[in-house]
Short mmCIF file of C-alpha atoms in Angstrom, two decimals:
data_model
loop_
_atom_site.label_atom_id
_atom_site.label_comp_id
_atom_site.label_asym_id
_atom_site.label_seq_id
_atom_site.Cartn_x
_atom_site.Cartn_y
_atom_site.Cartn_z
CA MET A 1 28.92 175.84 121.69
CA SER A 2 26.85 177.81 118.88
CA ALA A 3 23.24 176.18 118.44
CA THR A 4 23.47 178.07 114.95
CA ASN A 5 25.01 176.89 111.73
CA PRO A 6 26.98 180.37 110.58
CA THR A 7 27.31 179.36 107.18
CA ASN A 8 23.61 179.04 106.33
CA PRO A 9 21.68 181.01 109.06
CA THR A 10 18.22 180.13 107.38
CA SER A 11 18.92 176.56 108.32
CA GLN A 12 16.43 174.53 111.36
CA PRO A 13 18.28 175.04 114.63
CA THR A 14 21.27 172.17 115.40
CA ARG A 15 19.70 170.14 118.28
CA LEU A 16 21.94 170.47 121.15
CA ARG A 17 22.76 166.62 122.92
CA ARG A 18 22.66 165.40 126.23
CA GLY A 19 25.40 166.45 128.07
CA GLU A 20 26.77 169.26 125.90
CA THR A 21 26.75 173.37 127.14
CA PHE A 22 26.08 176.39 126.52
CA GLU A 23 25.20 179.72 127.21
CA GLY A 24 21.57 181.39 126.40
CA GLU A 25 19.89 184.41 127.51
CA ILE A 26 16.38 183.62 129.51
CA GLU A 27 13.15 185.30 127.91
CA THR A 28 10.58 184.16 129.76
CA LEU A 29 9.37 181.36 132.71
CA ALA A 30 7.49 178.32 130.95
CA TYR A 31 4.79 176.93 133.08
CA GLY A 32 5.94 174.63 135.57
CA GLY A 33 8.94 177.80 136.48
CA ARG A 34 11.64 176.33 133.79
CA GLY A 35 13.64 179.29 132.31
CA ILE A 36 13.32 179.27 128.12
CA THR A 37 15.97 180.08 126.32
CA LYS A 38 16.01 180.03 122.30
CA PRO A 39 19.98 179.43 121.04
CA GLY A 40 20.10 179.71 117.48
CA GLY A 41 16.45 179.03 117.56
CA TYR A 42 16.42 175.79 118.95
CA VAL A 43 13.48 176.05 122.49
CA VAL A 44 15.76 175.21 125.61
CA PHE A 45 14.25 174.75 128.96
CA VAL A 46 16.50 175.73 131.78
CA ASN A 47 15.67 174.16 135.45
CA GLY A 48 17.53 177.27 137.28
CA GLY A 49 17.35 180.26 134.87
CA LEU A 50 15.12 182.84 135.58
CA PRO A 51 14.21 186.17 133.05
CA GLY A 52 16.89 188.27 131.91
CA ASP A 53 19.35 186.04 133.66
CA THR A 54 22.36 184.25 130.81
CA VAL A 55 23.14 181.50 131.96
CA ARG A 56 25.74 178.75 131.58
CA ALA A 57 23.44 174.91 131.50
CA GLU A 58 24.07 171.59 130.55
CA ILE A 59 21.28 169.31 128.72
CA THR A 60 20.16 167.03 130.60
CA LYS A 61 17.36 165.85 127.86
CA SER A 62 17.12 166.23 123.67
CA LYS A 63 14.16 166.29 121.61
CA LYS A 64 13.89 166.87 118.04
CA GLY A 65 12.19 170.47 118.49
CA TYR A 66 13.62 171.29 122.31
CA ALA A 67 16.06 170.30 125.01
CA GLU A 68 16.03 170.26 128.99
CA ALA A 69 18.51 171.33 131.05
CA ILE A 70 19.93 172.63 133.99
CA ALA A 71 21.81 175.66 134.62
CA THR A 72 25.16 175.46 136.06
CA GLU A 73 25.93 178.91 136.14
CA VAL A 74 24.54 182.40 136.18
CA VAL A 75 26.70 184.01 134.02
CA THR A 76 25.07 187.45 134.22
CA PRO A 77 22.82 187.32 136.73
CA SER A 78 18.68 189.63 135.95
CA ARG A 79 18.33 192.78 137.20
CA ASP A 80 15.48 190.95 138.97
CA ARG A 81 17.21 188.82 140.59
CA LEU A 82 17.32 188.37 144.12
CA ALA A 83 21.09 188.98 144.68
CA ASP A 84 21.05 187.38 148.47
CA VAL A 85 19.99 184.31 146.63
CA ASP A 86 22.72 181.57 145.07
CA ILE A 87 21.63 179.71 142.09
CA HIS A 88 22.41 176.64 143.97
CA GLN A 89 20.59 178.05 147.03
CA ASP A 90 17.25 176.22 146.21
CA GLU A 91 18.99 172.80 146.93
CA ALA A 92 19.26 173.44 150.21
CA CYS A 93 15.23 173.50 149.96
CA PRO A 94 14.46 171.98 145.88
CA GLY A 95 11.23 172.22 146.01
CA ALA A 96 11.69 176.42 146.38
CA SER A 97 12.65 177.08 142.81
CA TRP A 98 11.59 180.67 142.67
CA GLN A 99 12.95 181.84 145.83
CA ALA A 100 15.44 183.89 143.37
CA LEU A 101 12.43 186.29 142.29
CA SER A 102 10.93 188.62 144.34
CA TYR A 103 7.11 187.73 145.52
CA LYS A 104 5.70 190.88 143.25
CA GLN A 105 6.69 189.00 140.61
CA GLN A 106 5.94 185.39 141.45
CA LEU A 107 2.10 186.61 141.67
CA ALA A 108 2.56 188.25 138.22
CA TYR A 109 3.77 184.98 136.06
CA LYS A 110 1.12 182.94 138.00
CA GLU A 111 -1.49 185.14 137.08
CA GLU A 112 -0.32 185.06 133.07
CA HIS A 113 0.38 181.57 133.49
CA VAL A 114 -3.49 181.05 134.04
CA ALA A 115 -4.86 183.23 131.87
CA ASP A 116 -2.25 181.65 128.57
CA ALA A 117 -3.01 178.22 129.46
CA LEU A 118 -7.05 179.29 128.98
CA THR A 119 -6.18 181.50 125.70
CA ARG A 120 -3.52 179.02 124.03
CA ILE A 121 -4.74 175.57 125.43
CA GLY A 122 -8.25 176.24 125.53
CA LYS A 123 -8.49 177.96 123.27
CA LEU A 124 -11.24 180.93 125.14
CA GLY A 125 -11.30 184.73 124.93
CA ASP A 126 -12.91 187.62 126.51
CA LEU A 127 -11.98 186.02 129.72
CA SER A 128 -12.79 187.76 133.08
CA ILE A 129 -9.68 186.70 135.59
CA ASP A 130 -9.96 188.82 138.85
CA PRO A 131 -6.06 189.40 140.09
CA ILE A 132 -4.48 186.62 142.21
CA ILE A 133 -4.84 186.36 145.78
CA GLY A 134 -1.79 186.59 147.07
CA ALA A 135 -0.25 184.34 150.33
CA ASP A 136 -0.89 185.47 153.66
CA GLN A 137 2.86 183.84 154.84
CA GLN A 138 5.64 183.77 151.91
CA TRP A 139 7.41 180.98 153.93
CA ARG A 140 6.71 178.10 156.76
CA TYR A 141 2.93 177.82 155.22
CA ARG A 142 3.40 173.90 154.52
CA ASN A 143 1.35 171.20 156.66
CA LYS A 144 2.86 168.27 155.52
CA VAL A 145 6.12 167.39 153.86
CA GLU A 146 7.11 163.79 152.61
CA TYR A 147 10.47 163.63 153.49
CA SER A 148 12.92 160.57 151.96
CA PHE A 149 15.92 158.52 153.36
CA GLY A 150 19.57 158.30 151.94
CA GLU A 151 22.71 157.61 152.83
CA GLN A 152 25.84 159.98 151.80
CA ASP A 153 29.21 158.98 152.71
CA GLY A 154 27.62 156.09 155.11
CA GLU A 155 25.81 158.47 157.12
CA LEU A 156 21.91 158.25 156.63
CA VAL A 157 20.98 161.32 156.03
CA LEU A 158 17.23 162.17 155.55
CA GLY A 159 15.62 165.04 152.90
CA PHE A 160 14.86 165.55 149.51
CA HIS A 161 15.78 163.90 146.00
CA PRO A 162 17.20 166.94 143.92
CA ARG A 163 15.62 167.83 140.92
CA GLY A 164 15.50 165.00 138.08
CA ARG A 165 17.07 162.46 140.35
CA TRP A 166 15.50 159.83 142.45
CA ASP A 167 18.52 158.12 143.38
CA GLU A 168 20.26 160.86 145.89
CA VAL A 169 19.17 162.41 148.99
CA LEU A 170 19.83 165.61 149.71
CA ASP A 171 19.75 165.81 153.83
CA ILE A 172 17.63 168.84 154.96
CA GLU A 173 18.03 170.36 158.61
CA ASP A 174 15.52 173.02 158.46
CA CYS A 175 13.22 172.90 155.37
CA HIS A 176 12.04 176.64 155.09
CA LEU A 177 8.65 176.08 153.30
CA SER A 178 7.54 174.14 156.55
CA SER A 179 7.10 175.50 160.47
CA GLU A 180 10.14 174.77 162.76
CA ALA A 181 7.95 172.25 164.35
CA THR A 182 7.82 169.78 161.38
CA ASN A 183 11.44 170.58 160.91
CA GLN A 184 11.99 169.03 164.71
CA ALA A 185 9.85 165.80 164.20
CA ARG A 186 11.73 165.34 161.25
CA ASN A 187 15.03 166.01 162.78
CA GLU A 188 14.03 163.24 166.04
CA VAL A 189 13.08 160.61 164.05
CA LEU A 190 15.78 160.30 162.03
CA ALA A 191 18.10 160.52 165.58
CA TRP A 192 16.38 157.76 166.56
CA ALA A 193 17.52 155.88 163.64
CA LYS A 194 20.96 156.68 163.09
CA THR A 195 21.23 155.41 167.57
CA GLU A 196 19.79 152.54 166.51
CA GLY A 197 22.06 151.91 163.57
CA LEU A 198 19.31 151.18 160.59
CA ASN A 199 20.33 152.20 156.61
CA ALA A 200 17.93 153.72 153.80
CA TYR A 201 16.18 151.58 151.84
CA ASP A 202 18.29 151.58 148.08
CA PRO A 203 15.99 152.15 145.13
CA ARG A 204 18.88 151.04 142.87
CA ASP A 205 19.82 147.27 144.55
CA HIS A 206 16.29 147.48 146.36
CA ARG A 207 17.89 146.83 149.71
CA GLY A 208 17.40 148.48 152.94
CA THR A 209 15.05 149.34 155.20
CA LEU A 210 13.87 153.46 155.91
CA ARG A 211 12.34 154.54 152.53
CA ASN A 212 10.78 157.67 153.67
CA LEU A 213 9.07 159.89 156.73
CA VAL A 214 5.74 162.25 156.41
CA VAL A 215 5.08 164.95 158.89
CA ARG A 216 1.65 165.96 158.51
CA GLU A 217 0.74 169.83 161.37
CA GLY A 218 -2.42 170.82 162.50
CA ARG A 219 -2.06 174.34 161.83
CA ARG A 220 -4.61 174.82 163.81
CA THR A 221 -4.58 172.40 166.96
CA GLY A 222 -0.95 172.26 166.48
CA GLN A 223 -0.44 169.02 166.58
CA ILE A 224 1.94 167.21 164.70
CA GLN A 225 1.14 163.54 162.75
CA THR A 226 4.50 161.30 161.56
CA ARG A 227 4.29 158.33 160.14
CA LEU A 228 7.24 155.86 158.88
CA VAL A 229 7.39 153.90 155.94
CA THR A 230 9.68 151.24 155.70
CA SER A 231 10.50 148.27 154.07
CA ARG A 232 9.45 144.93 155.20
CA ALA A 233 12.61 144.42 158.25
CA ASN A 234 12.60 144.03 162.73
CA PHE A 235 13.63 146.56 164.13
CA PRO A 236 12.96 148.53 167.72
CA ARG A 237 9.08 149.98 167.70
CA PRO A 238 9.55 153.81 166.26
CA PRO A 239 8.42 157.13 167.65
CA VAL A 240 6.26 158.00 165.28
CA ASP A 241 1.85 157.18 164.85
CA LEU A 242 1.82 156.06 161.83
CA HIS A 243 4.07 153.02 160.65
CA THR A 244 3.43 151.72 156.58
CA ILE A 245 5.21 148.77 155.52
CA ILE A 246 6.17 148.36 151.66
CA ASP A 247 6.73 145.06 150.06
CA GLY A 248 8.96 145.18 147.06
CA PRO A 249 10.37 147.99 144.51
CA SER A 250 7.16 150.28 144.80
CA GLY A 251 8.48 153.78 145.06
CA SER A 252 4.86 154.99 146.62
CA THR A 253 4.42 155.57 150.28
CA SER A 254 0.89 153.93 150.49
CA GLY A 255 0.62 150.60 152.29
CA PRO A 256 -0.61 148.28 154.85
CA THR A 257 0.16 150.84 157.57
CA GLY A 258 -0.56 149.65 161.90
CA VAL A 259 -1.01 152.22 164.20
CA LEU A 260 1.36 153.77 166.90
CA GLY A 261 0.12 156.53 168.74
CA GLU A 262 -2.38 159.55 166.84
CA GLU A 263 -4.49 157.89 164.04
CA THR A 264 -6.28 160.61 162.86
CA LEU A 265 -5.27 164.16 162.76
CA ARG A 266 -7.00 167.20 163.79
CA GLU A 267 -7.09 170.61 162.60
CA ARG A 268 -9.38 173.67 162.28
CA ILE A 269 -10.74 175.23 159.51
CA PHE A 270 -13.04 178.43 159.15
CA ASP A 271 -15.67 177.01 162.40
CA LEU A 272 -15.18 173.22 161.72
CA ASP A 273 -13.18 170.28 163.34
CA ILE A 274 -11.80 168.45 160.90
CA GLU A 275 -10.42 164.80 161.37
CA LEU A 276 -8.62 163.48 158.33
CA SER A 277 -6.85 159.98 158.13
CA HIS A 278 -3.56 159.58 157.03
CA ASP A 279 -4.18 158.78 153.28
CA ALA A 280 -7.25 161.71 152.65
CA PHE A 281 -6.38 164.65 150.69
CA PHE A 282 -6.23 168.23 152.39
CA GLN A 283 -5.28 171.53 151.23
CA THR A 284 -1.09 171.11 152.22
CA ASN A 285 -1.50 175.15 153.05
CA THR A 286 -4.56 175.60 155.68
CA GLU A 287 -4.44 179.38 156.08
CA MET A 288 -4.91 180.19 152.25
CA ALA A 289 -7.46 176.69 152.29
CA GLU A 290 -9.71 178.96 153.93
CA LYS A 291 -9.05 181.75 151.45
CA LEU A 292 -9.54 179.50 148.23
CA TYR A 293 -12.96 177.78 149.26
CA GLY A 294 -13.62 181.42 151.02
CA LEU A 295 -13.54 182.23 147.18
CA ALA A 296 -15.14 179.30 146.07
CA ALA A 297 -18.50 179.85 147.94
CA GLU A 298 -18.85 183.33 146.29
CA TYR A 299 -18.58 182.08 142.81
CA ALA A 300 -21.32 179.69 144.29
CA GLY A 301 -23.50 182.47 144.89
CA LEU A 302 -25.80 179.98 147.23
CA THR A 303 -28.65 181.28 148.52
CA GLY A 304 -29.55 178.77 151.42
CA ARG A 305 -32.16 176.61 149.17
CA GLU A 306 -29.82 174.71 146.37
CA LYS A 307 -28.92 171.34 146.02
CA LEU A 308 -24.98 171.42 145.88
CA PHE A 309 -23.05 168.07 144.70
CA ASP A 310 -19.27 168.47 146.29
CA LEU A 311 -17.23 166.24 143.53
CA PHE A 312 -14.18 164.81 144.91
CA CYS A 313 -14.87 166.32 148.44
CA GLY A 314 -12.20 164.64 150.18
CA VAL A 315 -13.27 164.71 154.28
CA GLY A 316 -15.35 167.06 153.26
CA THR A 317 -13.96 170.85 153.59
CA ILE A 318 -15.84 172.53 150.71
CA GLY A 319 -18.73 170.88 151.08
CA LEU A 320 -19.01 171.08 154.92
CA SER A 321 -17.98 174.87 154.84
CA LEU A 322 -21.15 175.58 151.73
CA ALA A 323 -23.59 173.12 154.02
CA GLY A 324 -25.20 176.48 156.63
CA GLN A 325 -25.66 178.57 152.62
CA ALA A 326 -27.23 175.22 150.82
CA GLY A 327 -29.90 173.53 151.30
CA GLN A 328 -28.70 170.28 150.41
CA VAL A 329 -25.10 168.57 150.32
CA TRP A 330 -23.99 166.13 148.97
CA GLY A 331 -20.20 164.59 148.84
CA LEU A 332 -18.91 162.33 146.14
CA GLU A 333 -15.42 160.76 147.04
CA ILE A 334 -13.42 157.90 145.54
CA VAL A 335 -11.19 157.14 149.28
CA PRO A 336 -13.79 155.30 151.67
CA ASP A 337 -11.28 156.14 154.37
CA ALA A 338 -12.60 160.06 153.23
CA ILE A 339 -15.59 159.61 152.96
CA GLU A 340 -15.72 158.60 156.20
CA ASN A 341 -14.08 161.27 158.00
CA ALA A 342 -16.63 163.50 156.22
CA LYS A 343 -19.13 162.05 158.15
CA ARG A 344 -17.53 162.49 160.52
CA ASN A 345 -16.99 166.04 160.10
CA ALA A 346 -20.31 165.99 159.68
CA LYS A 347 -21.57 165.03 162.56
CA ALA A 348 -19.06 166.54 165.15
CA ASN A 349 -20.14 169.96 163.05
CA ASN A 350 -24.20 168.99 163.63
CA ILE A 351 -24.00 169.40 160.14
CA THR A 352 -27.67 167.36 159.42
CA ASN A 353 -28.35 168.13 155.73
CA ALA A 354 -24.54 166.63 154.28
CA ARG A 355 -24.78 163.46 152.97
CA PHE A 356 -21.65 161.59 151.49
CA VAL A 357 -20.99 158.58 148.99
CA ALA A 358 -17.99 156.65 148.34
CA ALA A 359 -17.53 156.37 144.74
CA ASN A 360 -15.49 157.03 141.38
CA ALA A 361 -17.11 160.51 140.17
CA ARG A 362 -17.04 158.59 136.71
CA THR A 363 -19.04 156.09 137.71
CA GLY A 364 -20.80 157.01 140.45
CA MET A 365 -22.52 160.81 139.54
CA ARG A 366 -25.72 158.65 137.60
CA PRO A 367 -26.34 157.08 140.66
CA LEU A 368 -25.99 159.97 142.91
CA ILE A 369 -28.02 161.58 140.36
CA GLU A 370 -30.71 158.89 140.41
CA GLU A 371 -30.93 159.02 143.96
CA ALA A 372 -30.76 163.00 145.02
CA GLY A 373 -32.18 164.55 142.02
CA ARG A 374 -29.92 166.86 139.47
CA PRO A 375 -27.99 169.44 141.56
CA ASP A 376 -28.29 173.39 141.01
CA VAL A 377 -24.88 173.75 142.07
CA VAL A 378 -21.77 171.73 141.56
CA THR A 379 -18.23 172.39 143.13
CA ILE A 380 -15.47 170.23 141.45
CA ASP A 381 -11.77 169.79 143.28
CA PRO A 382 -10.36 167.43 140.88
CA PRO A 383 -6.46 166.22 140.96
CA ARG A 384 -3.81 167.87 139.20
CA ALA A 385 -4.66 165.88 135.89
CA GLY A 386 -8.38 167.00 135.83
CA LEU A 387 -10.75 165.58 134.55
CA SER A 388 -11.22 162.93 131.87
CA ALA A 389 -13.52 163.25 129.36
CA LYS A 390 -15.78 160.71 130.94
CA ILE A 391 -16.44 162.99 134.04
CA VAL A 392 -16.88 165.95 132.05
CA ARG A 393 -19.23 164.12 130.96
CA ARG A 394 -21.21 162.52 133.59
CA LEU A 395 -20.71 166.09 134.69
CA ILE A 396 -22.26 167.79 131.74
CA GLU A 397 -25.25 165.62 132.76
CA CYS A 398 -25.98 167.16 135.84
CA GLU A 399 -27.48 170.02 134.11
CA ALA A 400 -26.45 172.33 137.15
CA ARG A 401 -27.03 176.21 136.48
CA ARG A 402 -23.56 176.45 137.79
CA ILE A 403 -19.99 174.91 138.34
CA VAL A 404 -17.54 176.01 140.31
CA TYR A 405 -14.17 174.40 139.13
CA ILE A 406 -11.66 174.18 141.48
CA SER A 407 -8.16 173.69 139.81
CA CYS A 408 -4.33 173.37 140.66
CA ASN A 409 -2.99 172.72 137.57
CA PRO A 410 -4.04 175.41 134.66
CA THR A 411 -3.35 173.70 131.96
CA THR A 412 -5.20 170.30 132.85
CA LEU A 413 -8.27 173.43 134.02
CA ALA A 414 -8.20 174.78 129.96
CA PRO A 415 -8.64 171.72 127.77
CA ASN A 416 -12.10 170.54 130.48
CA ALA A 417 -12.94 174.60 130.12
CA ALA A 418 -13.15 174.67 126.61
CA GLN A 419 -15.79 170.92 126.98
CA LEU A 420 -17.95 172.47 129.22
CA VAL A 421 -18.25 175.97 127.16
CA GLU A 422 -18.84 173.78 123.63
CA ALA A 423 -21.40 172.17 126.36
CA GLY A 424 -23.56 175.06 126.82
CA TYR A 425 -21.81 176.45 129.79
CA ARG A 426 -20.49 180.11 129.57
CA LEU A 427 -17.08 180.58 131.84
CA THR A 428 -17.69 183.27 133.77
CA ARG A 429 -15.34 184.13 136.05
CA VAL A 430 -11.32 183.07 137.38
CA ARG A 431 -9.37 183.71 140.26
CA PRO A 432 -5.75 182.36 140.87
CA VAL A 433 -4.86 181.87 144.70
CA ASP A 434 -1.68 181.82 145.47
CA MET A 435 -0.90 178.56 148.04
CA PHE A 436 2.39 177.88 147.64
CA PRO A 437 5.13 180.89 147.19
CA GLN A 438 8.49 180.35 146.59
CA THR A 439 7.15 177.82 143.67
CA PRO A 440 5.68 177.65 140.56
CA HIS A 441 2.62 175.71 141.63
CA ILE A 442 -1.09 177.82 141.25
CA GLU A 443 -4.62 177.35 141.70
CA CYS A 444 -7.24 178.95 140.53
CA VAL A 445 -11.73 179.07 140.76
CA ALA A 446 -13.33 179.14 138.08
CA GLN A 447 -17.39 180.33 137.61
CA PHE A 448 -19.26 178.59 134.70
CA ASP A 449 -22.96 179.58 133.70
CA LEU A 450 -25.27 177.32 132.04
CA ILE A 451 -26.63 179.74 129.15
CA GLY A 452 -30.24 177.84 127.98
CA GLU A 453 -29.82 174.19 127.13
CA VAL A 454 -27.08 171.88 128.01
CA ARG A 455 -25.82 170.65 124.55
CA TYR A 456 -24.30 167.38 124.82
CA VAL A 457 -21.42 165.78 123.05
CA GLU A 458 -21.69 162.22 122.72
CA SER A 459 -18.85 159.84 122.66
CA PRO A 460 -18.13 157.39 120.64
CA THR A 461 -18.78 154.94 123.37
CA ASP A 462 -22.18 156.82 124.31
CA ARG A 463 -23.40 156.54 120.44
CA LYS A 464 -23.24 153.28 120.27
CA ARG A 465 -24.60 152.44 123.42
CA ARG A 466 -27.31 154.81 122.80
CA GLU A 467 -27.35 152.74 119.44
CA ARG A 468 -27.59 149.94 121.06
CA ASP A 469 -30.59 150.34 123.78
CA GLU A 470 -32.30 152.04 120.50
CA ARG A 471 -32.09 148.62 118.22
CA ARG A 472 -33.11 146.55 121.09
CA GLN A 473 -35.96 148.47 121.87
CA ALA A 474 -36.95 148.69 118.10
CA THR A 475 -36.88 144.63 118.46
CA LYS A 476 -38.97 144.39 121.51
CA GLU A 477 -41.20 146.54 119.97
CA ALA A 478 -41.45 144.79 116.65
CA ARG A 479 -42.12 141.13 119.01
CA SER A 480 -44.47 143.02 121.49
CA LYS A 481 -46.93 143.44 118.11
#
């Protein structure tokens, strides 16, 4: 259908409604990987469309200013679309939504998205963006895969949810983003479940047993660790390392976990032997994690004397990899098990100048400064949501001369970068690193250098606290006279 008003071409674009179909040419890719088309001036974000494609698409969500859609047919493919990749082929591995783009184009778009986020969202100019670091392996690179159980035609399946469908599961025998060993572990658990006659948990009526299977791989050690997530039920001992039980309708995979085999995963990065508890964060691409952390080390510019704070430190991989170049390392992480891993990792690798503290980044930084003193350099590797304004203020209070920010989401790095620049830091360097080929996800490392004195930006809460303390101090002094 047309989204224009033929009797009044200057009128507002006609809004497309959910369920309607249309044809449009994809102009470019938005951050997150969806194609952008503008039928009649109305902006539509299309899953499955690549720049230059003319697609037929169905609206899945409609807003006043834009809509979301899914491509159902490529009417005219782009000259750049890889001919051997069908529009629906990514359903065999739903995470690989960019597999129809050449790898060279993938890297170009990712580099562009980092620059766009920092200039458009962060309002930052005069940027120095270093060329993107491409991945060593374009396929078979994931060290962690989370599968979902489901049923198709009455048969148990184990795979992934299609885009936008939490109530369906596509059976996946071989995900090309993960290794053959990971896929084999998945197939063995599914075969066991079928033999035992177990059924899948249904999120619609909250009945059934099997929920998820999480498979992690030590790429350097060859270890495969499996964790089965189920509802509370009686069934034979599963052939997995860990068993997590979820009560109620939660869709999470976190819960009470029993050990049936190997409790921790062993990995090696740089020259470090690392152990990971099942809920501890570790970069999904082991080989590229070395490139990422190596870049962070370059940007940190340590000389052997500095005091380093490693925030959101996880199991200590960044801080421990930099310990030999620093005078002292302090790691901060909210997950207690990860901190225990970090302490054991330091001991196992004979690193004596690293300390690790279990605390929230917002509330734990002031006590850390009181104990350790102010840092010279801070490395920070936050989750996709980035840093809250309060955490940024605590970070600024460190008054570190350099901050190295490792980001997995440039759209949340951008506002954090703007806050740091406002406080007196200069965004000196940024470099994207491709950890996730065939997907729109992108990591980057940013270097911030303090110029002169820190300019504190006082929040309303901090201002009220300061004014309250000043009143109390004035009252105390008046009474003492």
